[in-house]
Rosetta silent file (secondary structure, phi, psi, omega in degrees, C-alpha in Angstrom):
SEQUENCE: XXXXXXXXXXXXXXXXXXXXXXXXXXXXXXXXXXXXXXXXXXXXXXXXXXXXXXXXXXXXXXXXXXXXXXXXXXXXXXXXXXXXXXXXXXXXXXXXXXXXXXXXXXXXXXXXXXXXXXXXXXXXXXXXXXXXXXXXXXXXXXXXXXXXXXXXXXXXXXXXXXXXXXXXXXXXXXXXXXXXXXXXXXXXXXXXXXXXXXXXXXXXXXXXXXXXXXXXXXXXXXXXXXXXXXXXXXXXXXXXXXXXXXXXXXXXXXXXXXXXXXXXXXXXXXXXXXXXXXXXXXXXXXXXXXXXXXXXXXXXXXXXXXXXXXXXXXXXXXXXXXXXXXXXXXXXXXXXXXXXXXXXXXXXXXXXXXXXX
SCORE:     score description
SCORE:     0.000 S_00000001
   1 L     0.000  131.867 -178.892   -6.597   -7.188   28.086 S_00000001
   2 L   -72.145  140.232  176.592   -5.459   -3.642   27.291 S_00000001
   3 L   -76.320  161.914 -179.318   -4.802   -1.377   30.264 S_00000001
   4 H   -60.441  -45.045  178.102   -6.654    1.929   30.621 S_00000001
   5 H   -59.163  -39.522 -179.963   -3.559    4.077   29.830 S_00000001
   6 H   -67.417  -41.642  177.799   -2.928    2.080   26.647 S_00000001
   7 H   -62.723  -39.895  178.857   -6.565    2.351   25.574 S_00000001
   8 H   -65.466  -43.213  178.897   -6.481    6.093   26.224 S_00000001
   9 H   -62.882  -39.673  179.095   -3.260    6.496   24.248 S_00000001
  10 H   -65.229  -40.443  178.784   -4.748    4.496   21.384 S_00000001
  11 H   -63.783  -40.925  178.489   -7.891    6.660   21.393 S_00000001
  12 H   -64.120  -43.565 -179.813   -5.775    9.827   21.305 S_00000001
  13 H   -62.560  -41.590  179.814   -3.676    8.454   18.446 S_00000001
  14 H   -63.820  -43.220  179.290   -6.782    7.518   16.446 S_00000001
  15 H   -64.759  -40.115  178.365   -8.311   10.966   16.925 S_00000001
  16 H   -63.907  -42.952 -179.895   -5.018   12.607   15.962 S_00000001
  17 H   -62.049  -40.193  179.974   -4.751   10.430   12.858 S_00000001
  18 H   -60.501  -32.513  179.983   -8.273   11.374   11.753 S_00000001
  19 H   -78.667  -21.736 -174.353   -7.232   15.033   11.814 S_00000001
  20 H  -100.701  -37.140 -169.062   -4.027   14.398    9.847 S_00000001
  21 E  -125.969  157.349 -178.560   -4.756   11.642    7.319 S_00000001
  22 L   -81.612  -12.387  179.732   -7.586   10.554    5.053 S_00000001
  23 L  -118.160  150.522 -178.600   -7.353    6.919    6.223 S_00000001
  24 L   -77.983   70.014 -171.797   -7.720    5.515    9.779 S_00000001
  25 L   -68.808  -33.479 -174.128   -4.076    4.495   10.020 S_00000001
  26 H   -69.676  -31.782 -176.923   -3.783    4.421   13.828 S_00000001
  27 H   -79.446   -6.045 -177.236   -6.537    1.869   14.335 S_00000001
  28 H   -70.041  -50.366 -176.585   -4.887   -0.553   11.926 S_00000001
  29 H  -126.647    3.539 -176.867   -2.097   -1.813   14.169 S_00000001
  30 L    77.720 -153.717 -177.108   -2.343    0.264   17.317 S_00000001
  31 L   -83.152   87.995 -172.563    0.747    1.967   18.729 S_00000001
  32 L  -165.914 -167.045  173.443    3.350    0.339   16.493 S_00000001
  33 E   -70.317  129.421 -174.430    4.951    0.190   13.075 S_00000001
  34 E  -110.506  -54.181  178.992    2.293    1.109   10.503 S_00000001
  35 E    51.958   56.383 -177.386    3.895    1.552    7.055 S_00000001
  36 E  -119.116  128.647  175.181    0.644    2.751    5.480 S_00000001
  37 E   -85.768  133.709 -179.307    0.362    4.966    2.416 S_00000001
  38 E  -151.385 -166.738  177.801   -2.343    7.592    2.697 S_00000001
  39 E  -127.190  154.261  179.629   -3.045   11.242    1.927 S_00000001
  40 E   -72.006  130.381  177.781   -2.887   14.359    4.023 S_00000001
  41 L   -82.713  -14.327  177.768   -6.301   15.433    5.331 S_00000001
  42 L  -152.909  176.080  175.960   -4.939   18.947    5.862 S_00000001
  43 L   -64.352  127.499 -179.131   -1.677   20.778    5.218 S_00000001
  44 E  -112.467  129.856  170.183    1.059   18.860    7.040 S_00000001
  45 E  -102.465  124.262  178.100    4.371   20.294    8.144 S_00000001
  46 E   -92.551  128.402 -173.006    7.009   17.613    8.718 S_00000001
  47 E  -123.901  167.380 -177.853    9.376   18.531   11.528 S_00000001
  48 E   -72.370  -34.930 -176.439   12.564   17.275   13.151 S_00000001
  49 E  -112.662  156.385 -179.243   10.979   16.687   16.582 S_00000001
  50 L   -57.000  -33.514 -177.875    7.667   15.039   17.540 S_00000001
  51 L  -104.492   14.365  177.037    6.303   18.336   18.887 S_00000001
  52 E   137.372 -141.377 -178.420    7.787   20.644   16.242 S_00000001
  53 E    96.222 -161.694 -175.778   11.218   22.065   15.505 S_00000001
  54 E   -58.643  137.827  177.324   12.880   22.668   12.150 S_00000001
  55 E   -77.122  129.298  178.018   10.653   22.241    9.098 S_00000001
  56 E   -98.900  -39.706 -178.620   11.742   19.391    6.832 S_00000001
  57 E  -162.451  160.761  174.206    8.901   19.493    4.299 S_00000001
  58 E  -126.862  123.438 -178.301    5.351   20.763    3.792 S_00000001
  59 E  -105.995  124.380 -179.571    2.745   18.416    2.318 S_00000001
  60 L   -73.403  161.137  174.689   -0.430   20.010    0.902 S_00000001
  61 L   -56.096  129.653 -176.650   -3.885   18.683    1.682 S_00000001
  62 L    91.869   -8.710  179.442   -4.387   15.631   -0.518 S_00000001
  63 L   -72.486  151.348 -177.873   -0.655   15.025   -0.877 S_00000001
  64 E   -81.197  135.333  173.116    0.705   11.491   -0.600 S_00000001
  65 E  -140.533  158.578  171.250    2.601   10.412    2.520 S_00000001
  66 E  -109.078  118.867  178.682    3.676    7.126    4.049 S_00000001
  67 E   -86.094  115.012 -172.515    2.791    6.821    7.733 S_00000001
  68 E   -93.604  -45.550 -164.706    5.611    4.798    9.255 S_00000001
  69 E  -154.676  145.198  171.202    5.331    4.834   13.010 S_00000001
  70 E  -122.647  129.379 -178.361    3.303    6.210   15.884 S_00000001
  71 L   -86.633  178.786 -175.238    5.048    6.770   19.210 S_00000001
  72 L   -74.736   -1.949  172.983    3.524    6.346   22.648 S_00000001
  73 L   -99.602    4.290  179.402    2.628   10.044   22.673 S_00000001
  74 L    81.942   16.489  178.180    0.469    9.711   19.573 S_00000001
  75 L   -91.761  140.543 -174.944    2.949   11.457   17.238 S_00000001
  76 E  -106.213  124.754  170.899    3.209   10.140   13.685 S_00000001
  77 E   -88.970  126.765 -179.056    6.479    9.658   11.829 S_00000001
  78 E  -127.877  167.336  174.568    5.856    9.891    8.083 S_00000001
  79 E  -128.847  151.213  175.401    7.893    9.859    4.905 S_00000001
  80 L   -77.550  170.327  176.776    7.568   11.773    1.668 S_00000001
  81 L   -57.121  -27.979  178.359    7.229    9.934   -1.664 S_00000001
  82 L   -79.921  -22.294  179.434   11.032   10.218   -2.033 S_00000001
  83 L   111.186   13.336  176.515   11.622    8.748    1.432 S_00000001
  84 L   -82.942  131.929 -174.875   12.473   11.812    3.556 S_00000001
  85 E  -100.643  156.537  174.980   11.122   11.423    7.101 S_00000001
  86 E  -172.039  162.607  177.753    9.583   13.886    9.547 S_00000001
  87 E   -87.345  130.556 -172.940    7.012   14.156   12.330 S_00000001
  88 E   -79.921  128.441  175.055    3.590   15.217   11.028 S_00000001
  89 E  -125.837  137.835  174.107    2.074   18.455   12.349 S_00000001
  90 E   -80.046   82.746 -174.158   -1.245   19.982   11.266 S_00000001
  91 L  -140.420  133.431 -176.213    0.387   23.314   10.511 S_00000001
  92 L   -66.870  152.215  177.155   -0.032   25.620    7.540 S_00000001
  93 L   179.768  169.891  179.855    2.817   26.242    5.143 S_00000001
  94 L   -84.154  132.383  179.049    3.701   26.519    1.469 S_00000001
  95 L   -48.519  123.089 -178.537    3.844   23.240   -0.458 S_00000001
  96 L   -91.250    6.982  171.721    7.521   22.250   -0.635 S_00000001
  97 L    71.154   42.578 -177.005    7.019   20.110   -3.741 S_00000001
  98 L   -79.459  -16.117  170.228    7.846   16.697   -2.298 S_00000001
  99 L   -92.001  108.590 -170.985    5.856   14.908   -5.015 S_00000001
 100 L   -73.956  146.535  169.711    8.221   15.310   -7.942 S_00000001
 101 L   -74.078  177.706  175.690    7.079   16.100  -11.489 S_00000001
 102 L   -63.868  125.739 -177.494    8.278   13.952  -14.390 S_00000001
 103 E  -111.265  148.922  173.816   12.056   14.371  -14.498 S_00000001
 104 E   -83.676  148.783 -177.390   14.516   13.775  -17.317 S_00000001
 105 E  -111.218  129.557  175.707   17.274   11.229  -16.736 S_00000001
 106 E  -122.990  122.041  177.455   20.900   11.816  -17.682 S_00000001
 107 E  -109.079  130.743  175.414   23.433    8.980  -17.256 S_00000001
 108 E  -104.308  111.223 -173.840   27.171    9.642  -17.396 S_00000001
 109 L   -66.759  -39.725 -175.451   28.898    6.435  -18.415 S_00000001
 110 L   -62.364  -39.509 -177.288   32.426    7.485  -17.477 S_00000001
 111 L   -99.906   -6.554 -175.225   31.515    8.234  -13.870 S_00000001
 112 L    61.725   41.463 -171.358   28.572    5.847  -13.514 S_00000001
 113 E  -115.732  142.294 -178.512   26.504    8.833  -12.418 S_00000001
 114 E  -123.469  129.063  176.557   22.751    9.466  -12.768 S_00000001
 115 E  -117.752  137.291  175.574   21.010   12.845  -12.775 S_00000001
 116 E  -122.532  110.017 -169.587   17.244   13.372  -12.686 S_00000001
 117 E  -128.021  156.605  179.128   16.469   16.997  -13.515 S_00000001
 118 E   -70.568  123.119 -173.837   13.490   19.247  -14.227 S_00000001
 119 L   -65.450  -21.399  179.992   13.228   19.502  -18.034 S_00000001
 120 L   -91.810   -7.957 -177.469   12.192   23.175  -17.932 S_00000001
 121 L  -115.448  -22.328 -174.915   15.002   24.218  -15.593 S_00000001
 122 E  -118.482  150.341  175.776   17.984   22.096  -16.597 S_00000001
 123 E  -129.465  125.490  179.859   20.030   21.563  -19.748 S_00000001
 124 E   -70.484  145.859  178.023   22.391   18.585  -20.103 S_00000001
 125 E  -128.069  165.012  177.871   26.014   19.288  -20.972 S_00000001
 126 E  -147.360   69.082 -179.801   28.949   17.133  -22.021 S_00000001
 127 E  -121.898  162.081 -175.868   32.144   19.050  -21.366 S_00000001
 128 E  -140.942  152.011  167.774   35.350   18.106  -19.584 S_00000001
 129 E  -153.863  165.081 -175.144   38.346   19.659  -17.883 S_00000001
 130 E  -149.934  159.122  173.607   41.116   18.304  -15.697 S_00000001
 131 E  -114.858  143.407  175.013   43.832   19.138  -13.207 S_00000001
 132 L  -124.590  175.528 -175.037   47.271   17.538  -13.254 S_00000001
 133 L   -74.349  -14.311  178.938   50.171   17.404  -10.836 S_00000001
 134 L   -80.921  -43.641  178.333   52.148   19.977  -12.825 S_00000001
 135 L  -122.585   74.968 -171.983   49.445   22.685  -12.662 S_00000001
 136 L   -67.748  -16.656 -177.554   47.308   21.579   -9.693 S_00000001
 137 L  -110.248    0.425 -177.707   45.359   24.854   -9.486 S_00000001
 138 L  -120.381  113.972 -179.048   44.832   25.550  -13.184 S_00000001
 139 L   -75.120  145.147  174.174   42.307   23.427  -15.097 S_00000001
 140 E  -107.356  141.440 -177.943   43.018   22.354  -18.664 S_00000001
 141 E   -73.207  155.755  175.602   40.103   21.954  -21.104 S_00000001
 142 L    80.154 -162.344  177.934   39.034   18.606  -22.505 S_00000001
 143 L  -104.256  146.764 -179.977   40.282   15.167  -21.528 S_00000001
 144 L   -68.453  150.155  176.627   43.977   14.409  -20.895 S_00000001
 145 L   -71.166  148.332  177.302   45.915   12.541  -23.550 S_00000001
 146 L   -70.525  139.028 -179.172   46.701    8.919  -22.870 S_00000001
 147 L   -78.835  154.767  174.132   50.246    8.354  -21.673 S_00000001
 148 L   -62.515  154.335 -174.351   52.705    6.120  -23.490 S_00000001
 149 L   -59.458  -31.899 -176.989   52.832    2.579  -22.159 S_00000001
 150 L   -92.922    4.517  178.701   56.275    3.069  -20.615 S_00000001
 151 L   -99.558  144.032  172.697   55.394    6.384  -18.955 S_00000001
 152 L   -77.463  121.697 -177.601   53.982    6.713  -15.466 S_00000001
 153 L   -66.649  138.823  176.841   50.639    8.494  -15.912 S_00000001
 154 L   -68.375  163.369 -177.990   50.349   11.776  -14.023 S_00000001
 155 L   -83.289  100.060  179.875   47.740   12.116  -11.283 S_00000001
 156 L   -94.394  150.744  164.851   44.715   13.602  -13.025 S_00000001
 157 E  -125.703  106.753 -173.000   41.434   14.727  -11.539 S_00000001
 158 E   -99.432  130.280  177.964   39.001   14.874  -14.438 S_00000001
 159 E  -107.643  137.071  171.622   35.696   16.744  -14.158 S_00000001
 160 E  -104.877  120.190  174.976   32.649   16.129  -16.332 S_00000001
 161 E   -86.275  109.561 -167.209   30.392   19.179  -16.689 S_00000001
 162 E  -107.766  -22.110 -170.909   27.020   17.468  -16.909 S_00000001
 163 E  -152.824  142.259  168.631   24.294   19.991  -16.192 S_00000001
 164 E  -118.611  113.695 -172.765   23.364   23.669  -16.317 S_00000001
 165 E  -149.872  155.090  164.323   20.344   24.138  -14.058 S_00000001
 166 E  -101.379  153.627  179.818   18.400   26.318  -11.677 S_00000001
 167 L   -87.622  -16.360 -179.983   17.005   24.703   -8.538 S_00000001
 168 E  -154.293  155.164 -179.933   13.748   26.671   -8.746 S_00000001
 169 L   -58.116  130.301  179.800   12.021   28.833  -11.351 S_00000001
 170 L    80.808   -0.213 -178.123   13.697   32.237  -11.502 S_00000001
 171 L   -85.346  170.631  177.773   16.583   31.077   -9.313 S_00000001
 172 L   -62.042  148.798 -179.807   20.316   31.335   -9.890 S_00000001
 173 E   -99.611  148.188 -178.810   21.792   28.872  -12.363 S_00000001
 174 E  -134.457  145.071  165.962   24.620   26.471  -11.570 S_00000001
 175 E   -86.342  139.787  175.063   26.958   24.208  -13.469 S_00000001
 176 E  -109.181  111.374 -177.240   27.183   20.717  -12.013 S_00000001
 177 E  -114.561  125.382 -171.274   30.720   19.368  -12.436 S_00000001
 178 E  -122.556  152.618 -176.142   31.428   15.825  -11.241 S_00000001
 179 E  -156.037  174.016  166.978   34.545   13.761  -10.685 S_00000001
 180 E  -116.303  121.692 -177.704   36.172   10.868   -8.877 S_00000001
 181 L   -68.273  168.579  179.526   38.810   12.078   -6.438 S_00000001
 182 L   -64.355  -19.596  176.600   42.266   10.542   -6.288 S_00000001
 183 L   -90.382    1.284  175.924   41.065    8.641   -3.197 S_00000001
 184 L    93.071    8.589 -179.529   38.188    7.128   -5.196 S_00000001
 185 L   -90.123  129.220  173.630   35.300    9.241   -3.864 S_00000001
 186 E   -80.707  133.658  174.241   32.595   10.343   -6.303 S_00000001
 187 E  -158.401  163.512  179.838   31.406   13.906   -5.786 S_00000001
 188 E  -129.769  145.016  175.772   29.997   16.898   -7.649 S_00000001
 189 E  -112.822  157.702 -176.387   30.602   20.624   -7.268 S_00000001
 190 E  -123.775  112.881 -176.200   28.185   23.453   -8.059 S_00000001
 191 E  -109.581  127.002  178.047   29.591   26.561   -9.753 S_00000001
 192 E   -59.607  128.004 -179.695   27.465   29.693  -10.292 S_00000001
 193 H   -60.445  -37.455 -175.182   27.004   30.214  -14.031 S_00000001
 194 H   -64.463  -23.132 -179.831   27.167   33.991  -13.609 S_00000001
 195 H   -72.917  -33.647 -179.775   30.748   33.783  -12.290 S_00000001
 196 L    65.620   23.276 -177.553   32.045   32.190  -15.470 S_00000001
 197 L  -122.477  151.498  172.471   34.952   30.655  -13.538 S_00000001
 198 L  -106.845  126.013  175.769   36.167   27.125  -12.885 S_00000001
 199 L  -152.613  156.049 -179.556   37.433   26.412   -9.383 S_00000001
 200 L  -122.941   -0.330  177.271   37.394   23.439   -7.059 S_00000001
 201 L  -111.094  142.690  179.024   38.162   25.050   -3.709 S_00000001
 202 L    68.184   33.505 -179.330   35.648   26.948   -1.604 S_00000001
 203 L  -123.729  157.878  175.791   32.658   25.656   -3.590 S_00000001
 204 E   -69.245  138.179 -177.012   29.461   23.809   -2.672 S_00000001
 205 E  -147.657  153.641  175.646   29.836   20.062   -3.161 S_00000001
 206 E  -136.334  137.934  173.116   27.957   16.809   -2.596 S_00000001
 207 E   -78.872  156.286  171.995   29.248   13.223   -2.543 S_00000001
 208 L   126.163  179.528 -177.226   27.506   10.534   -4.541 S_00000001
 209 L  -132.069   -0.096  179.523   26.432    9.299   -7.946 S_00000001
 210 E  -135.523  121.883 -174.976   22.622    9.758   -7.967 S_00000001
 211 E  -137.548  150.767  179.981   20.948   13.168   -7.703 S_00000001
 212 E  -127.497  135.963  177.696   17.476   14.655   -8.208 S_00000001
 213 E  -126.379   84.712 -173.114   16.565   18.249   -9.124 S_00000001
 214 L   -81.435   -2.968  178.390   12.740   18.446   -8.941 S_00000001
 215 L    87.260   14.910  179.790   12.566   22.241   -9.223 S_00000001
 216 E  -101.854   11.681  178.482   11.387   22.916   -5.661 S_00000001
 217 L    96.053   -3.823 -177.997   14.573   24.719   -4.607 S_00000001
 218 L  -124.325  163.962  174.317   16.307   21.660   -3.139 S_00000001
 219 E  -114.605  141.789  179.192   18.626   18.879   -4.261 S_00000001
 220 E  -121.698  140.545 -179.654   18.021   15.253   -3.318 S_00000001
 221 E  -127.018  154.342  177.201   20.646   12.517   -3.235 S_00000001
 222 E  -131.538   95.037 -162.558   20.571    8.730   -3.034 S_00000001
 223 E  -132.783  138.356  169.151   24.032    7.803   -1.816 S_00000001
 224 L  -106.706   90.543 -178.681   25.902    4.923   -0.210 S_00000001
 225 L   -95.168   91.344 -173.752   28.756    6.807    1.455 S_00000001
 226 L   -70.183   -7.491  177.510   30.674    3.965    3.096 S_00000001
 227 L   -76.859  -20.170 -174.313   33.100    6.408    4.660 S_00000001
 228 L  -128.915  -13.703 -179.257   30.525    7.681    7.169 S_00000001
 229 L  -151.157  169.793 -173.832   27.644    5.171    7.418 S_00000001
 230 L   -93.544   -0.576 -168.186   26.677    1.532    7.008 S_00000001
 231 L  -148.596  163.430  174.628   23.816    1.936    4.514 S_00000001
 232 L   -77.214  140.887 -171.210   22.512    3.703    1.438 S_00000001
 233 E  -138.863  140.527  170.892   20.616    6.876    2.305 S_00000001
 234 E   -98.136  131.566 -175.496   18.264    9.361    0.670 S_00000001
 235 E  -133.441  160.046  178.128   18.904   12.974    1.714 S_00000001
 236 E  -121.857  136.404 -173.198   17.571   16.465    1.047 S_00000001
 237 E  -131.338  151.285  172.097   19.897   19.461    0.644 S_00000001
 238 E  -125.222  136.170  175.542   19.727   23.250    0.403 S_00000001
 239 E   -92.596  110.020 -176.005   22.450   25.403   -1.161 S_00000001
 240 E  -132.130  128.094  177.312   22.830   28.353    1.202 S_00000001
 241 L    53.496   40.275  175.998   25.615   30.955    1.329 S_00000001
 242 L    77.696    9.041 -179.585   27.777   28.925   -1.008 S_00000001
 243 E  -132.825  153.279  174.955   27.520   25.723    1.041 S_00000001
 244 E   -86.679  128.501  176.821   25.353   22.623    1.034 S_00000001
 245 E  -116.909  125.014  177.743   23.214   22.216    4.149 S_00000001
 246 E   -75.137  135.555  170.616   21.524   18.912    4.861 S_00000001
 247 L   -83.990   97.823 -170.093   17.865   19.052    5.871 S_00000001
 248 L   -71.017  139.468 -179.360   18.288   16.619    8.743 S_00000001
 249 L  -101.942  151.569  178.023   15.694   13.913    9.279 S_00000001
 250 L   -68.092  -36.893  175.401   14.674   12.440   12.656 S_00000001
 251 L  -135.983  158.909  172.276   15.151    8.900   11.318 S_00000001
 252 E  -102.434  121.949  178.471   16.532    7.438    8.118 S_00000001
 253 E   -82.276  127.403  178.514   14.032    5.266    6.286 S_00000001
 254 E  -110.603  -52.910 -179.163   15.621    2.140    4.795 S_00000001
 255 E    57.472   37.888 -169.608   12.831   -0.386    4.130 S_00000001
 256 E   -96.533  119.253  173.188   15.555   -2.862    3.172 S_00000001
 257 E   -69.594  129.450 -170.664   14.767   -6.556    2.652 S_00000001
 258 E  -150.242 -177.345  171.774   17.618   -8.428    4.309 S_00000001
 259 E  -135.434  144.878  172.544   18.764  -11.508    6.222 S_00000001
 260 E   -82.692  121.230 -174.362   20.348  -11.795    9.645 S_00000001
 261 E   -92.327  -11.325 -173.495   23.725  -13.446    9.059 S_00000001
 262 E   112.455 -171.597  178.556   24.725  -13.987   12.688 S_00000001
 263 E   -88.047  116.971  179.123   27.301  -12.205   14.855 S_00000001
 264 E   -79.831  124.926 -179.851   30.193  -11.006   12.695 S_00000001
 265 L   -84.913  123.929 -175.406   33.531  -11.462   14.463 S_00000001
 266 L   -68.211  -29.084 -173.576   35.739   -8.401   14.099 S_00000001
 267 L   -77.554  -33.803 -176.070   39.016  -10.298   14.511 S_00000001
 268 L  -130.771   -0.074  176.395   38.644  -12.881   11.732 S_00000001
 269 L    75.586    9.642  176.952   35.504  -11.986    9.743 S_00000001
 270 L   -87.907  169.280 -179.151   33.686  -15.238   10.555 S_00000001
 271 E  -113.972  136.992  167.366   30.085  -15.486   11.758 S_00000001
 272 E   -89.569  102.992 -176.193   28.696  -16.918   14.960 S_00000001
 273 L   -91.093    1.391 -179.346   25.499  -18.423   13.575 S_00000001
 274 L   -90.199  -21.421 -176.996   24.395  -19.927   16.887 S_00000001
 275 L   -86.879  117.421  179.337   23.602  -16.644   18.642 S_00000001
 276 L   -72.538  157.589  175.477   20.078  -15.418   17.843 S_00000001
 277 E   -84.127  127.995  177.778   19.331  -11.759   17.257 S_00000001
 278 E  -100.998  119.211  174.313   17.400  -10.177   20.129 S_00000001
 279 E   -90.327  131.590 -176.379   14.999   -7.390   19.169 S_00000001
 280 E  -102.165  158.101 -175.036   14.384   -4.945   22.017 S_00000001
 281 L   -71.467  -20.486  179.564   11.240   -3.003   22.837 S_00000001
 282 L  -160.548  167.668  174.520   13.021    0.353   22.559 S_00000001
 283 L   -59.208  130.679 -176.928   16.418    1.956   22.019 S_00000001
 284 L    62.598   20.706  179.844   18.584    0.952   24.998 S_00000001
 285 L   -77.640  170.586  179.622   15.706   -1.231   26.165 S_00000001
 286 L  -114.147  -22.232 -175.170   15.975   -4.418   28.217 S_00000001
 287 L   -83.506  126.610  177.109   12.840   -6.277   27.151 S_00000001
 288 E   -85.885  125.182 -179.613   13.229   -8.777   24.297 S_00000001
 289 E  -102.096  -16.957  178.252   10.250   -8.731   21.929 S_00000001
 290 E  -164.673  152.648  172.468   11.548  -11.303   19.420 S_00000001
 291 E  -120.701  137.557 -175.445   14.474  -13.614   18.701 S_00000001
 292 E  -124.532  128.678 -179.665   15.707  -14.184   15.149 S_00000001
 293 L   -81.238  151.255  176.069   17.873  -17.098   14.044 S_00000001
 294 L   -57.961  135.121 -178.069   20.841  -16.659   11.722 S_00000001
 295 L    96.938  -15.031 -178.976   19.708  -16.995    8.123 S_00000001
 296 L   -73.939  147.238  175.993   16.180  -15.723    8.770 S_00000001
 297 E   -73.248  141.999  174.853   14.720  -13.004    6.572 S_00000001
 298 E  -140.555  170.011  170.283   14.210   -9.582    8.140 S_00000001
 299 E  -125.806  126.792  177.975   13.380   -6.082    6.980 S_00000001
 300 E   -88.062  111.406 -170.291   15.515   -3.164    8.137 S_00000001
 301 E   -88.178  -57.195 -174.597   12.967   -0.395    8.638 S_00000001
 302 E  -135.901  153.503  166.237   14.673    2.636   10.176 S_00000001
 303 E  -116.491  139.306  178.035   18.060    3.842   11.337 S_00000001
 304 E  -109.346   97.725 -175.312   18.305    6.260   14.262 S_00000001
 305 L   -86.879    4.514 -171.043   21.456    8.358   13.694 S_00000001
 306 L  -110.931   10.546  177.782   20.798   10.810   16.542 S_00000001
 307 L   -71.199  149.943  175.842   21.303    8.711   19.666 S_00000001
 308 L   -55.047  140.048 -174.708   24.034    9.849   22.103 S_00000001
 309 L  -108.528  123.474  176.995   27.355    8.335   21.064 S_00000001
 310 L   -62.016  147.709 -175.842   29.699    6.727   23.588 S_00000001
 311 H   -57.609  -39.001 -177.753   33.222    8.122   23.479 S_00000001
 312 H   -71.392  -11.567  178.900   34.712    4.770   22.483 S_00000001
 313 H  -100.140    3.440 -176.422   32.387    4.639   19.451 S_00000001
 314 E   -91.430  138.420  173.758   33.388    8.056   18.096 S_00000001
 315 E  -126.262  163.589  175.479   35.609    8.544   15.048 S_00000001
 316 H    51.883   52.473  178.623   36.875   11.644   13.223 S_00000001
 317 H    57.279   33.987  175.865   36.717   13.861   16.320 S_00000001
 318 H    89.052   -0.902 -178.689   33.179   12.753   17.061 S_00000001
 319 L   -78.772  -16.171  177.801   31.701   13.434   13.619 S_00000001
 320 E  -124.660  132.581  175.573   31.148    9.691   13.021 S_00000001
 321 E  -113.057  124.517 -178.393   29.514    7.306   15.482 S_00000001
 322 L   -82.064  -16.188  171.494   30.144    3.605   14.918 S_00000001
 323 L   -79.982  138.076  178.516   27.212    2.636   17.176 S_00000001
 324 E  -148.615  131.858  175.113   23.878    2.621   15.349 S_00000001
 325 E   -95.215  132.578  179.128   20.369    1.616   16.399 S_00000001
 326 E  -120.315  142.870  170.479   18.165   -0.045   13.779 S_00000001
 327 E   -94.700  120.616 -173.448   14.452   -0.844   13.835 S_00000001
 328 E  -115.752  143.024  174.099   14.080   -4.399   12.515 S_00000001
 329 E  -115.550  127.310  179.153   10.994   -6.346   11.463 S_00000001
 330 E   -76.517  171.451 -177.809   11.029  -10.142   11.711 S_00000001
 331 L   -67.320  -19.440  176.906    9.515  -12.414    9.071 S_00000001
 332 L   -98.952   13.226  171.093    6.395  -12.819   11.235 S_00000001
 333 L    92.353    0.261  177.787    5.907   -9.043   11.532 S_00000001
 334 L   -77.996  142.664 -178.712    7.341   -8.351   14.995 S_00000001
 335 E  -121.156  147.239  177.680    9.395   -5.167   15.288 S_00000001
 336 E  -169.901  171.220 -174.196   12.156   -4.184   17.669 S_00000001
 337 E  -100.972  147.523  175.322   15.448   -2.337   18.021 S_00000001
 338 E  -144.539  144.859  178.519   18.999   -3.656   17.778 S_00000001
 339 E  -102.168  135.384  176.329   22.377   -1.918   18.018 S_00000001
 340 E  -121.198  158.687  174.983   25.151   -2.630   15.529 S_00000001
 341 L  -160.976  103.776 -175.170   28.791   -1.563   15.357 S_00000001
 342 L   -76.602    4.062  174.323   30.958   -2.916   12.541 S_00000001
 343 L   -86.788  -10.403  178.233   34.133   -1.841   14.351 S_00000001
 344 L  -144.477 -173.872  178.283   33.682   -4.758   16.774 S_00000001
 345 L   -55.762  130.190 -171.574   31.659   -7.992   17.064 S_00000001
 346 E  -151.439  150.203  166.178   28.222   -7.076   15.756 S_00000001
 347 E   -57.507  135.747 -174.313   24.938   -8.426   14.435 S_00000001
 348 E  -118.499  136.846 -177.017   25.440   -8.578   10.672 S_00000001
 349 E  -128.326  139.493  172.500   22.800   -7.981    8.011 S_00000001
 350 L   -59.850  133.880  178.839   22.750   -8.499    4.275 S_00000001
 351 L    97.780  -11.544  173.780   22.776   -5.117    2.524 S_00000001
 352 L  -106.351  169.041 -177.586   24.807   -3.300    5.195 S_00000001
 353 L  -154.502  160.755  174.770   28.581   -2.884    5.310 S_00000001
 354 L   -73.997  173.176  178.585   31.390   -1.681    7.515 S_00000001
 355 L   -76.559  139.593  177.993   33.001    1.731    7.180 S_00000001
 356 L   -75.712  152.338  175.402   35.578    2.141    4.428 S_00000001
 357 L    88.339    0.000    0.000   39.114    3.108    5.272 S_00000001
């Protein structure tokens, strides 16, 4: 039997949902994981915090959203069609264009890189330049000549100029020049067309191999950066004052079909398949809501990258936290939280990986 506080919270959530969405999402599963696609019943502003904060996106009335989660305060976590998350507020704002128009696709075979750009704002290019160890600050046009078999090849950094685009109608135009660094990292730099100069220092840059330019003033990436996180992530960026600024999300949506492999042993890389996975009722919770055997299918729903990080879990002067809380769904639909850390013995999941380097 539901307690009075729970019934009251459920009633509040249902009433709130009716004001925000065209479908009765809160009454479907109660205060829990929802994962329901619906439409905005009014203009929705997606924010960093449940009660407001920085604007992440604005969804117009009738726009598509995915309602992921409702907390015990009746606040709804939603995602855009691209997968960017935010807390839904019934607050007016200008449509931020989160439903993308039809985009053209450009694949660069040499770098294994994919660009999706607005056909009226972007023009594909196919130019190259490179830096060598003799003239490290002066780019040479074209591709470097192949070295003789008995010569040690010099250390080149070759850039492919792939796109000339504006991020929004009437906005400044940028060249997108992409490369693989000598350490093996894929990244792209953005050079203002009006400058007419090639440089690689002091410029806006993004890591990755998959990017979207929908024409709404922002850049979107779909990147598995193993140097800083355990999973592939979709992000939203703004180019401001010559630098890329991430539009930070409250949670990272993964929606990844996976299997629990057991406890991965840090010392020898073997798995303890006898220890079940315990899903907890909340981050840092004590109550077990489900146990999952090694080999069982799960779905990794969300990652929470904003929890306080213990000092012993910090790397790179605190910019990387090796502890991470994940929201997991069992094969029978139960959801709960689990903490992983691939720097020590940890629950291991198919589709995730340790940090590189």
